[in-house]
Short mmCIF file of C-alpha atoms in Angstrom, two decimals:
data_model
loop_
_atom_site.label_atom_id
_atom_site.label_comp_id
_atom_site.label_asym_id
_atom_site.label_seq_id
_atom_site.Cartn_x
_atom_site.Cartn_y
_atom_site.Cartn_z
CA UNK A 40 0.00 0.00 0.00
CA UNK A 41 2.69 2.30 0.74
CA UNK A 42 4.26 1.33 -2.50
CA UNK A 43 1.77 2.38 -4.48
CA UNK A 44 0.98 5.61 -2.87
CA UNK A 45 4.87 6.49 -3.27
CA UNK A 46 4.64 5.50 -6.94
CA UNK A 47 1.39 7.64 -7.32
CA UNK A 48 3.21 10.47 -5.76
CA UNK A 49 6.33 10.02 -8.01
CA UNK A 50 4.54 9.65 -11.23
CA UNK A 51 2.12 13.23 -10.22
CA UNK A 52 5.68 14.51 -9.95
CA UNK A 53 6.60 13.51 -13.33
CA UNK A 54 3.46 14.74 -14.69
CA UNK A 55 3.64 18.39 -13.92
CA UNK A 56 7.83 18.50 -14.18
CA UNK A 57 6.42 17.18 -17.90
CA UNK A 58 3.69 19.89 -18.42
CA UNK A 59 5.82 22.55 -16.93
CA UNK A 60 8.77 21.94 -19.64
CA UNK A 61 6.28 21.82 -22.40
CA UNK A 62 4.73 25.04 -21.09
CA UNK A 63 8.22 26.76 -20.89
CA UNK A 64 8.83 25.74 -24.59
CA UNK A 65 5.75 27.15 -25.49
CA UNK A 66 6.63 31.01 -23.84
CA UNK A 67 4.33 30.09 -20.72
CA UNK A 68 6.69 30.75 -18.11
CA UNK A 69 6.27 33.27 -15.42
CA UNK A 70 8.28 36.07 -17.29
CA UNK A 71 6.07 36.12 -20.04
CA UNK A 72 2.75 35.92 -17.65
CA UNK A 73 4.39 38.92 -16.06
CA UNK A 74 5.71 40.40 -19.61
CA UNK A 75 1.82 39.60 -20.74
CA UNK A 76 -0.03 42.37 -18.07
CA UNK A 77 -1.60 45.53 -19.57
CA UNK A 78 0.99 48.34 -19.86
CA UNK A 79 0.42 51.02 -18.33
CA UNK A 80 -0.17 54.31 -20.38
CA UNK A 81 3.28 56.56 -19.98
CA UNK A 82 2.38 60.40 -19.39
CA UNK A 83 4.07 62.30 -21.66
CA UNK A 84 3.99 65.73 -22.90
CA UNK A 85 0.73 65.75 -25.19
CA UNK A 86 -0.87 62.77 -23.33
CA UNK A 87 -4.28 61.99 -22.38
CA UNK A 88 -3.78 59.89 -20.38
CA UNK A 89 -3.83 62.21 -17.48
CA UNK A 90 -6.63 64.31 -15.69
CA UNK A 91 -8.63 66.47 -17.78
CA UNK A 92 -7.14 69.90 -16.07
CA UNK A 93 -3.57 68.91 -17.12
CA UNK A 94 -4.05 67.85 -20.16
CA UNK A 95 -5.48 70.49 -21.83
CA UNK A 96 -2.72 72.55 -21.15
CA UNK A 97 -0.18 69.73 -22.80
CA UNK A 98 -2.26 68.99 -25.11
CA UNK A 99 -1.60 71.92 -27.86
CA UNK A 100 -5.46 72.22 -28.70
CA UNK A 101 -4.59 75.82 -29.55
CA UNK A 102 -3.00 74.94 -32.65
CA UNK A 103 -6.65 74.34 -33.71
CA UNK A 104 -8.01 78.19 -32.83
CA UNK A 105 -8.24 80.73 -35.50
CA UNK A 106 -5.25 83.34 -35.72
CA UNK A 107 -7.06 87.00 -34.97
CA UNK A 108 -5.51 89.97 -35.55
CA UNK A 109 -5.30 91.62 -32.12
CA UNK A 110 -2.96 94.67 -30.99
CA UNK A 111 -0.33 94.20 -28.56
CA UNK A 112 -0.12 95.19 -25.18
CA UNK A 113 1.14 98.69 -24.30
CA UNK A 114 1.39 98.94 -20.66
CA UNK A 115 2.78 102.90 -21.25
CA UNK A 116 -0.61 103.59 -22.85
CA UNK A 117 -3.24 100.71 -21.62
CA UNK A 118 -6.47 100.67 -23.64
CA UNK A 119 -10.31 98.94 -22.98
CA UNK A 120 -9.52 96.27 -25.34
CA UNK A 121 -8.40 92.15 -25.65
CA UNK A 122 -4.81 92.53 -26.58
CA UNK A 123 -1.98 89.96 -27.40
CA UNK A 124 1.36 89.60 -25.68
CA UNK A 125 4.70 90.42 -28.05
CA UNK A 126 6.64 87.53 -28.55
CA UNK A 127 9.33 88.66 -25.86
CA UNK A 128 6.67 89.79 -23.69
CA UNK A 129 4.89 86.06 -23.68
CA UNK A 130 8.33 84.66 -23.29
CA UNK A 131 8.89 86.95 -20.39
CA UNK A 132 5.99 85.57 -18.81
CA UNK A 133 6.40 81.76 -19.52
CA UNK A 134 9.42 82.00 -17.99
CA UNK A 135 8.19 83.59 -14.69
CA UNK A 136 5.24 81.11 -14.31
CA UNK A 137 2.98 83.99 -14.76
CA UNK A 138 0.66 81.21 -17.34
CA UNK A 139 -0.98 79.34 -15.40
CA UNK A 140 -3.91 76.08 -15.62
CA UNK A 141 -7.30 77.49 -15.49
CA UNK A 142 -6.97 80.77 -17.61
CA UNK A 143 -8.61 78.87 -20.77
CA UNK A 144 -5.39 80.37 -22.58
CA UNK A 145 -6.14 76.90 -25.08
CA UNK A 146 -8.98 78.63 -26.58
CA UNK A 147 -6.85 80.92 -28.27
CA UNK A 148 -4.15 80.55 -30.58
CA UNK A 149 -1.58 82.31 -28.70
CA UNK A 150 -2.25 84.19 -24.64
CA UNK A 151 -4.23 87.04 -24.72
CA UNK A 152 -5.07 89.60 -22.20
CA UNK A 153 -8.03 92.26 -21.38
CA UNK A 154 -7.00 95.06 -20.64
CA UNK A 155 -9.29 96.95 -18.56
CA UNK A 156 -9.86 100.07 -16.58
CA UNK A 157 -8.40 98.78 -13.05
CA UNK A 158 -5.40 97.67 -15.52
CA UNK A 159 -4.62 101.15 -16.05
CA UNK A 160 -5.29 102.22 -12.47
CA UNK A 161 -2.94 99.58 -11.00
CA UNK A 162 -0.42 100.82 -13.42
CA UNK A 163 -0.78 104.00 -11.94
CA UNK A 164 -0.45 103.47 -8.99
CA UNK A 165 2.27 101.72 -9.15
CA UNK A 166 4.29 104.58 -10.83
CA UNK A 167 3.34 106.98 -7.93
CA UNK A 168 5.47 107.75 -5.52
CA UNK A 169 3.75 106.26 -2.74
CA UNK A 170 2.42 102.72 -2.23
CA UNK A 171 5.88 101.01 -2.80
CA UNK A 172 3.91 97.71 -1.24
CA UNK A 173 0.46 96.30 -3.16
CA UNK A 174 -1.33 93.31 -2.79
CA UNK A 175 -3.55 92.35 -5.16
CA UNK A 176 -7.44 91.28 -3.18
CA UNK A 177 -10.80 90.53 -5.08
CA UNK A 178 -13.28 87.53 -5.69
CA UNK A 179 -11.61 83.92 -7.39
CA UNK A 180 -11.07 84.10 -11.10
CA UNK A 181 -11.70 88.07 -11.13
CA UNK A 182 -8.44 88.62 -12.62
CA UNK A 183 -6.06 89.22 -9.89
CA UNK A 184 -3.42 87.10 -11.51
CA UNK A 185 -3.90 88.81 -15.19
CA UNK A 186 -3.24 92.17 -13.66
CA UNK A 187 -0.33 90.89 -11.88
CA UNK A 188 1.12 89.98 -15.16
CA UNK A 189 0.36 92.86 -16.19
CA UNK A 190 2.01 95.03 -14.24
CA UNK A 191 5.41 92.85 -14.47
CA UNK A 192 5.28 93.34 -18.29
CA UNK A 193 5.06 96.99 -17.52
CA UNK A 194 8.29 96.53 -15.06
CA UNK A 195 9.83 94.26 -17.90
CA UNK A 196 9.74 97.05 -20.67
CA UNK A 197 10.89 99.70 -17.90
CA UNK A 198 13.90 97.54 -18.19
CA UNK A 199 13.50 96.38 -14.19
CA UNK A 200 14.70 93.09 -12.60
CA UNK A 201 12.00 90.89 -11.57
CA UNK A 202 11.86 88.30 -8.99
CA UNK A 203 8.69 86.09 -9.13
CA UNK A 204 7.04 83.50 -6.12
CA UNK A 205 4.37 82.26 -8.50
CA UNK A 206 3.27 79.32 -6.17
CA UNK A 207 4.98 79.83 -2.59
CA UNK A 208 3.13 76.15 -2.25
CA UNK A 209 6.21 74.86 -4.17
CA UNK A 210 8.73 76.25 -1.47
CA UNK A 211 6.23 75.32 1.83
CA UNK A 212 4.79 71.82 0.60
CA UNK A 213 7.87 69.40 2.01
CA UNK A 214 8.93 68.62 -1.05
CA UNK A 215 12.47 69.89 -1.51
CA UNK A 216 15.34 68.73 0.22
CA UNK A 217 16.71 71.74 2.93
CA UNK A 218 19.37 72.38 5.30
CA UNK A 219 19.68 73.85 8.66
CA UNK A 220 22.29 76.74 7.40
CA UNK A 221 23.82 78.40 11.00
CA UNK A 222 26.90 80.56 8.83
CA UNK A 223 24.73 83.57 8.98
CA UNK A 224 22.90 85.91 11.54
CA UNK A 225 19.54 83.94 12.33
CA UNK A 226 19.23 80.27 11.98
CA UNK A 227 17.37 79.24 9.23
CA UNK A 228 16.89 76.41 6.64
CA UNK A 229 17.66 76.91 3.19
CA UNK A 230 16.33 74.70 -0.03
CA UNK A 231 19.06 73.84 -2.04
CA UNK A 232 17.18 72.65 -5.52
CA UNK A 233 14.20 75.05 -5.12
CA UNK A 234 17.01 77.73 -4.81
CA UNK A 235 18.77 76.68 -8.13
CA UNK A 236 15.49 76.86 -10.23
CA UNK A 237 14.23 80.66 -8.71
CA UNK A 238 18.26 81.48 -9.44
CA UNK A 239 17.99 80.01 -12.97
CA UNK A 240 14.56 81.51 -13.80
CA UNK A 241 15.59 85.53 -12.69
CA UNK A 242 18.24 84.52 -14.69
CA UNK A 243 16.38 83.26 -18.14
CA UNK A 244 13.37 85.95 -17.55
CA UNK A 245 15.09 89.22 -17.60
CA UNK A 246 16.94 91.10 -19.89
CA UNK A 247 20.78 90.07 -19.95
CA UNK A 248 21.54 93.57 -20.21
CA UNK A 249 19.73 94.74 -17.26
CA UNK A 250 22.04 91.96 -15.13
CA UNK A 251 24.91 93.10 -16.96
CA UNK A 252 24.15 96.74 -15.86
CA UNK A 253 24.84 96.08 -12.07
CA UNK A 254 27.71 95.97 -11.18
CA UNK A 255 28.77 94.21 -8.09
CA UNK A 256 29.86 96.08 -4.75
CA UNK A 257 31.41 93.41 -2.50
CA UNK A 258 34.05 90.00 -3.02
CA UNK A 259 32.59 86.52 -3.47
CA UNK A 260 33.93 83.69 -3.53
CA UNK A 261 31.76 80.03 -4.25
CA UNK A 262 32.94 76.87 -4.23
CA UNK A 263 33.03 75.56 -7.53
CA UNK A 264 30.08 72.47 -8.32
CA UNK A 265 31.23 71.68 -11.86
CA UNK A 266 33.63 68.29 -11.11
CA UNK A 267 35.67 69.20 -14.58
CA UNK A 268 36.58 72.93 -12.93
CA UNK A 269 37.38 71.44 -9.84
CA UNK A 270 40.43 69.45 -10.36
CA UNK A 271 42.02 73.01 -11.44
CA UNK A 272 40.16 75.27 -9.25
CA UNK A 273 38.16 75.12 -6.01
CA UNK A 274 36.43 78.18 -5.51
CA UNK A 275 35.14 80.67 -7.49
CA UNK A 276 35.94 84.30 -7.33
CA UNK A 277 33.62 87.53 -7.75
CA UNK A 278 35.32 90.69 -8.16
CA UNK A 279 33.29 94.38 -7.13
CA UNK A 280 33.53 96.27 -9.73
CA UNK A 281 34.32 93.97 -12.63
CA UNK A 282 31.62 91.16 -12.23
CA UNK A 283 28.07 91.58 -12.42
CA UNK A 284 25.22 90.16 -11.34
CA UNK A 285 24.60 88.20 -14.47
CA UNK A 286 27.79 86.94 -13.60
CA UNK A 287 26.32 86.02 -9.85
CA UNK A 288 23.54 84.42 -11.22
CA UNK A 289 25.13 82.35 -13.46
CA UNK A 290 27.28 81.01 -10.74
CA UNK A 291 26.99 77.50 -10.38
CA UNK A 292 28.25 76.07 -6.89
CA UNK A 293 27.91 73.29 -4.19
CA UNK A 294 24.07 73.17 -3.03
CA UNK A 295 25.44 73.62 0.60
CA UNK A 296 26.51 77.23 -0.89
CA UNK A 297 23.31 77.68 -2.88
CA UNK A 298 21.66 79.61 0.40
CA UNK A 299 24.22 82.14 0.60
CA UNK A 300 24.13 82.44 -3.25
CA UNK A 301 20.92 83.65 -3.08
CA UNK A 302 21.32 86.12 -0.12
CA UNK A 303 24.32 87.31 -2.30
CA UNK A 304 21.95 88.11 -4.86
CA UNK A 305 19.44 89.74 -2.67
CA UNK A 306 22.04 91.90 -1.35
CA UNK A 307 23.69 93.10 -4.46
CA UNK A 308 20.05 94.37 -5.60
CA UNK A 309 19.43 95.79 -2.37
CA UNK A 310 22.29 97.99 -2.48
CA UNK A 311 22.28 99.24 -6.14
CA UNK A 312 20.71 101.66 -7.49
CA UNK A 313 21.27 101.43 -10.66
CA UNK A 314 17.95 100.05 -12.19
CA UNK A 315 14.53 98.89 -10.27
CA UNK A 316 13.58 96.03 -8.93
CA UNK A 317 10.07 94.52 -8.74
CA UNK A 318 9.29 91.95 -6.38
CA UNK A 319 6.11 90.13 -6.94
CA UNK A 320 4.19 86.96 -5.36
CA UNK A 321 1.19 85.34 -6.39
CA UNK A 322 -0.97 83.57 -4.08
CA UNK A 323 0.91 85.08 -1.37
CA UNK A 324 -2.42 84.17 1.28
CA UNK A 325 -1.29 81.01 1.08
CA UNK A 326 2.15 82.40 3.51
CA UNK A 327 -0.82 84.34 5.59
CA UNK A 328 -3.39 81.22 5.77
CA UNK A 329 -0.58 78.72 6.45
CA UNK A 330 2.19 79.82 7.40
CA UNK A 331 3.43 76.74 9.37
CA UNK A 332 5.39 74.55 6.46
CA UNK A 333 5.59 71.10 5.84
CA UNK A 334 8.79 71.07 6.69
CA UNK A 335 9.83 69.41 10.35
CA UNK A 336 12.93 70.24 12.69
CA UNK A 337 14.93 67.80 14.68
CA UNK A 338 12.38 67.85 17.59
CA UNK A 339 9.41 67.00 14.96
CA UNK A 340 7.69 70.34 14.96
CA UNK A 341 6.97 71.94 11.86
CA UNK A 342 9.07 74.67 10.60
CA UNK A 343 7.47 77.98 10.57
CA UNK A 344 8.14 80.14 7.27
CA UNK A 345 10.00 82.51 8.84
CA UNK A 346 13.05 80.18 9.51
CA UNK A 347 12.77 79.44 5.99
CA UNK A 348 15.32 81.87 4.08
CA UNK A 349 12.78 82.73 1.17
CA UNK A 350 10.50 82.76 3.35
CA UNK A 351 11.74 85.27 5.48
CA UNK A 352 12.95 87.61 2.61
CA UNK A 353 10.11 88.15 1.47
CA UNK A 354 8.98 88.94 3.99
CA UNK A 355 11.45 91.43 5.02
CA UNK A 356 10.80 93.64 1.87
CA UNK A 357 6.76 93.29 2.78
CA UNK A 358 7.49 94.79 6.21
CA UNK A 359 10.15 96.87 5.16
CA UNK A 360 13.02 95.79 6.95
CA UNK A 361 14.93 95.28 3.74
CA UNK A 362 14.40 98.40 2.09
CA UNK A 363 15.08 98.79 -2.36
CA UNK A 364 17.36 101.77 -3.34
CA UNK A 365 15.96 102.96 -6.37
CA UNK A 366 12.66 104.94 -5.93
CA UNK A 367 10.79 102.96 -8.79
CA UNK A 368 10.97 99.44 -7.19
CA UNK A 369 8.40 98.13 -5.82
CA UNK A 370 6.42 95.01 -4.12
CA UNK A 371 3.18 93.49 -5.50
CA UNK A 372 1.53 90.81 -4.03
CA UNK A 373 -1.56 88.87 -4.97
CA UNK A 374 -4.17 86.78 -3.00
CA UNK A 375 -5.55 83.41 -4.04
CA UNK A 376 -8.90 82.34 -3.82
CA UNK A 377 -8.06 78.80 -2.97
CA UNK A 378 -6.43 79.36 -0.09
CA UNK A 379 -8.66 79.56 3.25
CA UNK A 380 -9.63 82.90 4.81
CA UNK A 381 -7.58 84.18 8.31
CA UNK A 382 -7.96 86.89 10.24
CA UNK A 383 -4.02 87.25 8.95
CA UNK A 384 -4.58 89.87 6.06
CA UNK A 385 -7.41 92.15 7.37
CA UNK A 386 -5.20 93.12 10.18
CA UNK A 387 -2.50 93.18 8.79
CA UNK A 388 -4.37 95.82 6.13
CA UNK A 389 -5.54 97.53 9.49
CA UNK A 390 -9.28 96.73 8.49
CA UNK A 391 -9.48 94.72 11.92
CA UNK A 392 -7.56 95.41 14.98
CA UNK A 393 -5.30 93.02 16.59
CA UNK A 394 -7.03 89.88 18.71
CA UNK A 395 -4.71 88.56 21.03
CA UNK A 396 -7.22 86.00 21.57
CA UNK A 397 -7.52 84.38 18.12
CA UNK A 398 -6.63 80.86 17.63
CA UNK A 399 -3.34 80.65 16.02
CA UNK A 400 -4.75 78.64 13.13
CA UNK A 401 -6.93 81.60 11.68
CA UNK A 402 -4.38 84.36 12.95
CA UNK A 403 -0.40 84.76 12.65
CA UNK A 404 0.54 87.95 15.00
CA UNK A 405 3.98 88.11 13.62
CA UNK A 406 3.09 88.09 10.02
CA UNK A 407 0.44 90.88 10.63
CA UNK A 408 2.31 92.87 12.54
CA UNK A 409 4.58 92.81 9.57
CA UNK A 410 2.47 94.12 6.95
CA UNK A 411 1.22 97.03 9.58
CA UNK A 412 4.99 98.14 9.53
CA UNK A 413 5.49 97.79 5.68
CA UNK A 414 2.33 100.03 4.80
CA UNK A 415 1.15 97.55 2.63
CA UNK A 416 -1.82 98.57 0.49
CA UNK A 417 -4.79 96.89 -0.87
CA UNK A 418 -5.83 97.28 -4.34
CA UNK A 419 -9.26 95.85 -4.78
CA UNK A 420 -9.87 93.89 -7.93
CA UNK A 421 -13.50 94.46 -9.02
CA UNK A 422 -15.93 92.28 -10.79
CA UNK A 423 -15.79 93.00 -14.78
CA UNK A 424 -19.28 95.67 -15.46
CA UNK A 425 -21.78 94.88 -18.17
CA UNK A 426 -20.00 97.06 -20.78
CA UNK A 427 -17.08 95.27 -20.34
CA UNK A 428 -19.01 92.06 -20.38
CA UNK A 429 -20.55 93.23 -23.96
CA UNK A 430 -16.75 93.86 -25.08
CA UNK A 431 -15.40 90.45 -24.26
CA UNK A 432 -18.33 88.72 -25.85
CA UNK A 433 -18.20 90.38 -29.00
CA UNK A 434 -14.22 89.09 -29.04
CA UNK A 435 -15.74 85.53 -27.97
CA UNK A 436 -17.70 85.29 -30.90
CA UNK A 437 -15.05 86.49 -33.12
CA UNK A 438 -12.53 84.16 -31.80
CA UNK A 439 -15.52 80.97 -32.63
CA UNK A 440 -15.90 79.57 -29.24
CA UNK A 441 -19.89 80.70 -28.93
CA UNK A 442 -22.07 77.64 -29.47
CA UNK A 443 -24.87 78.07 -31.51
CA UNK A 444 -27.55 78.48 -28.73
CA UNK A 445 -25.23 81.28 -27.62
CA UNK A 446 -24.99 82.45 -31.21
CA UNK A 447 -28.47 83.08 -31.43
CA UNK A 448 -29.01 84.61 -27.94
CA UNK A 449 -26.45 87.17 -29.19
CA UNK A 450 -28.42 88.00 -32.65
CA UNK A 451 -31.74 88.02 -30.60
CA UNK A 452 -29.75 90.44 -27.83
CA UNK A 453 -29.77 88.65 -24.83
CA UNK A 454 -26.74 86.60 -24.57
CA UNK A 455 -24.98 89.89 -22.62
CA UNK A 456 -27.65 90.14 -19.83
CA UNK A 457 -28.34 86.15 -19.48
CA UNK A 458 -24.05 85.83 -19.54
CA UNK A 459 -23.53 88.59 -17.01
CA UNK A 460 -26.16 87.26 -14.73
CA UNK A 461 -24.65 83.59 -14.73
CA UNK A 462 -20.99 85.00 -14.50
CA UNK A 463 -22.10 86.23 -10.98
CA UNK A 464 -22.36 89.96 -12.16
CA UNK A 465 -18.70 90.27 -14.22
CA UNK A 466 -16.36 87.44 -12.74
CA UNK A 467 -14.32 87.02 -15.48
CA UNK A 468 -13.46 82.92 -14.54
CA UNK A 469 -17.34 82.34 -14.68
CA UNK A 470 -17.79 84.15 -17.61
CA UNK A 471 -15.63 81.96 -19.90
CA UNK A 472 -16.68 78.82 -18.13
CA UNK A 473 -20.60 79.57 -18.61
CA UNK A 474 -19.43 79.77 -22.33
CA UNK A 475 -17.18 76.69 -22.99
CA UNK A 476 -17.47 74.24 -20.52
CA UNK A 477 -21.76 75.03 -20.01
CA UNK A 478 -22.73 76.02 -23.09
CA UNK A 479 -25.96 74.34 -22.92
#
């Protein structure tokens, strides 16, 4: 009995070692089960294969809009009209980040802007002699971040230097690597690869000449990150006088030196006054509404964005304490209406007085108390008026993105009244959505 059930056992044994090397001659082995699972879809530039938001700004569906002939915009002489970017002018602003998703720039063939009357009324009032410090407050998708590009074109053709925080989400979200830097003043923590790409975009988005123009005014000297330099050289030196800061931006060192780089930088603007400099941050209520970072310090507690070194820079030209030479620079900041409201920014606008008894998660003291001692103004972005509404729609139907419904509202003279009323009386976001993504 025992026999058998050993020979039973053997010969199973035989069986399957059999099918197994007939299965492996036929490709069935467990490589090509594993070779054989879907494959999954590679994003790429171009690819839908992502969420709808993202890819229709990869996806180029503006090479199928018709080419209109619109003027260009002139910041020295701002009209009512829809006006195009110049080519350096839309390179200007690709560069900064000021193009972002969600401006249904894909409708047209290339960006286009409306210039309006609080366009020429920030413009203004930024060439005044007063309100050196702006922020930018109004309704989501009124335009806030439109006329913030629009007033750093109007710095860019004044021939100023331009430093932009398009997302400070990017610098506060945990994602870069930092580094408790102690060689200065105050502790802090710097962010070595966030650093190199704001240092290598002021360097791509403004004028080489402008860079070239400033001369430096103290001795640097960087150690040297390129490994084919640094078998002949070590460090890296700056001469006042001779070098420049194009030369300081295009400076490429260790990322342990990157911090001081960038303070370098900061301080050679600072103290010249040779052209002006514009400093300008979009979304900056997203410092005020959280301005605890992702970051975490050695005892686990999360890093607050004033021991962050761009964090506290900017900050130090919104309060003043780092004050720009030359009487035509200037700090503009815009508010997001994504990010949650605090008690943060209408005190530190001095439309509410201090609470010493608000929670700290809908009120930051410090940061208030900042903005009180930089005079920082607010400049009110306004819903777009039915005129205006009448203007844009005539370009809409020009440009072919009416449906017909819409078409025939507009012969029949109702599509201005029945669009402003759905836009929420002008919003300028609701307006183009209650045209192409609602259109029925």
């Amino acid at each position: 009995m025992l026999r058998l059930q050993a020979r039973a056992f053997s010969s199973s044994c035989s069986v399957l070692a059999t099918a197994r090397k007939q299965a492996q001659k036929k490709g069935y082995n467990k490589k090509d089960t594993a070779a054989a699972k879907p494959v999954v879809k590679k994003v790429v530039s171009g690819s839908l294969y992502k969420p709808w938001k993202f890819a229709v700004g990869t996806s180029k569906l503006n090479a199928n809009a018709p080419a209109l002939e619109l003027p260009v915009f002139n910041p020295a002489e701002p009209k009512n009209e829809v006006a195009v970017f110049s080519g350096e002018q839309q390179q200007f602003l690709h560069r900064i980040g000021a193009f972002r998703l969600g401006q249904f720039h894909e409708l047209f063939s290339r960006p286009v802007c409306y210039t309006r009357e609080a366009t020429g009324q920030l413009l203004e009032r930024l060439s005044g002699t007063e309100h050196q410090r702006v922020i930018l407050t109004g309704q989501p998708g009124v335009g806030k971040s439109t006329l913030l590009a629009q007033a750093q074109v109007a710095a860019f053709e004044k021939g100023s230097v331009i430093i932009n925080i398009s997302h400070p989400e990017l610098f506060l979200n945990g994602r870069n690597d930092f580094r408790h830097d102690t060689t200065g003043e105050q502790e802090q923590y710097t962010q070595p690869m966030y650093l190199k790409k704001l240092l290598t975009k002021i360097l791509k988005s403004n004028k080489k000449s402008v860079l070239s123009s400033v001369a430096l005014t103290q001795e640097y000297k960087f150690p040297v990150a390129d490994t084919r330099e640094s078998a002949s050289k070590r460090v890296t030196r700056l001469v006042p006088g001779k070098n420049t800061l194009y030369d300081l931006l295009s400076m490429k060192t260790t990322p342990a030196a990157r911090g001081m780089l960038f303070q370098a930088v900061i301080d050679e603007l600072v103290a010249q006054s040779a052209v002006p400099v514009y400093l300008t941050v979009d979304n900056f209520s997203r410092i005020l509404s959280e301005p605890l970072s992702a970051y975490k310090d050695t005892s686990c507690r999360s890093i607050h964005v004033l021991k962050l070194q761009l964090g506290r820079i900017i900050m130090n030209f919104v309060s003043g304490a780092t004050k720009l030479n030359h009487k035509d620079s200037r700090v503009v900041l815009a508010t997001s209406g994504v990010d949650r409201e605090t008690k943060t920014l209408p005190t530190g606008l001095g439309q509410t007085p201090h609470d010493p008894y608000a929670a700290k998660y809908n009120y930051d003291a410090v940061l208030a108390e900042m903005m009180l001692k930089g005079g920082v103004k607010e400049f009110r972005v306004e819903p777009l008026s039915k005129p205006e509404v009448a203007e844009l729609v005539d370009f809409y139907a020009k440009a072919g993105i009416l449906s017909e419904k819409d078409q025939e509202n507009r012969r029949e003279g109702r599509l201005v009244d029945e669009k402003y009323l759905l836009s929420g009386n002008g919003n300028l976001r609701e307006l183009l959505k209650s045209l192409t993504l609602y259109p029925f």
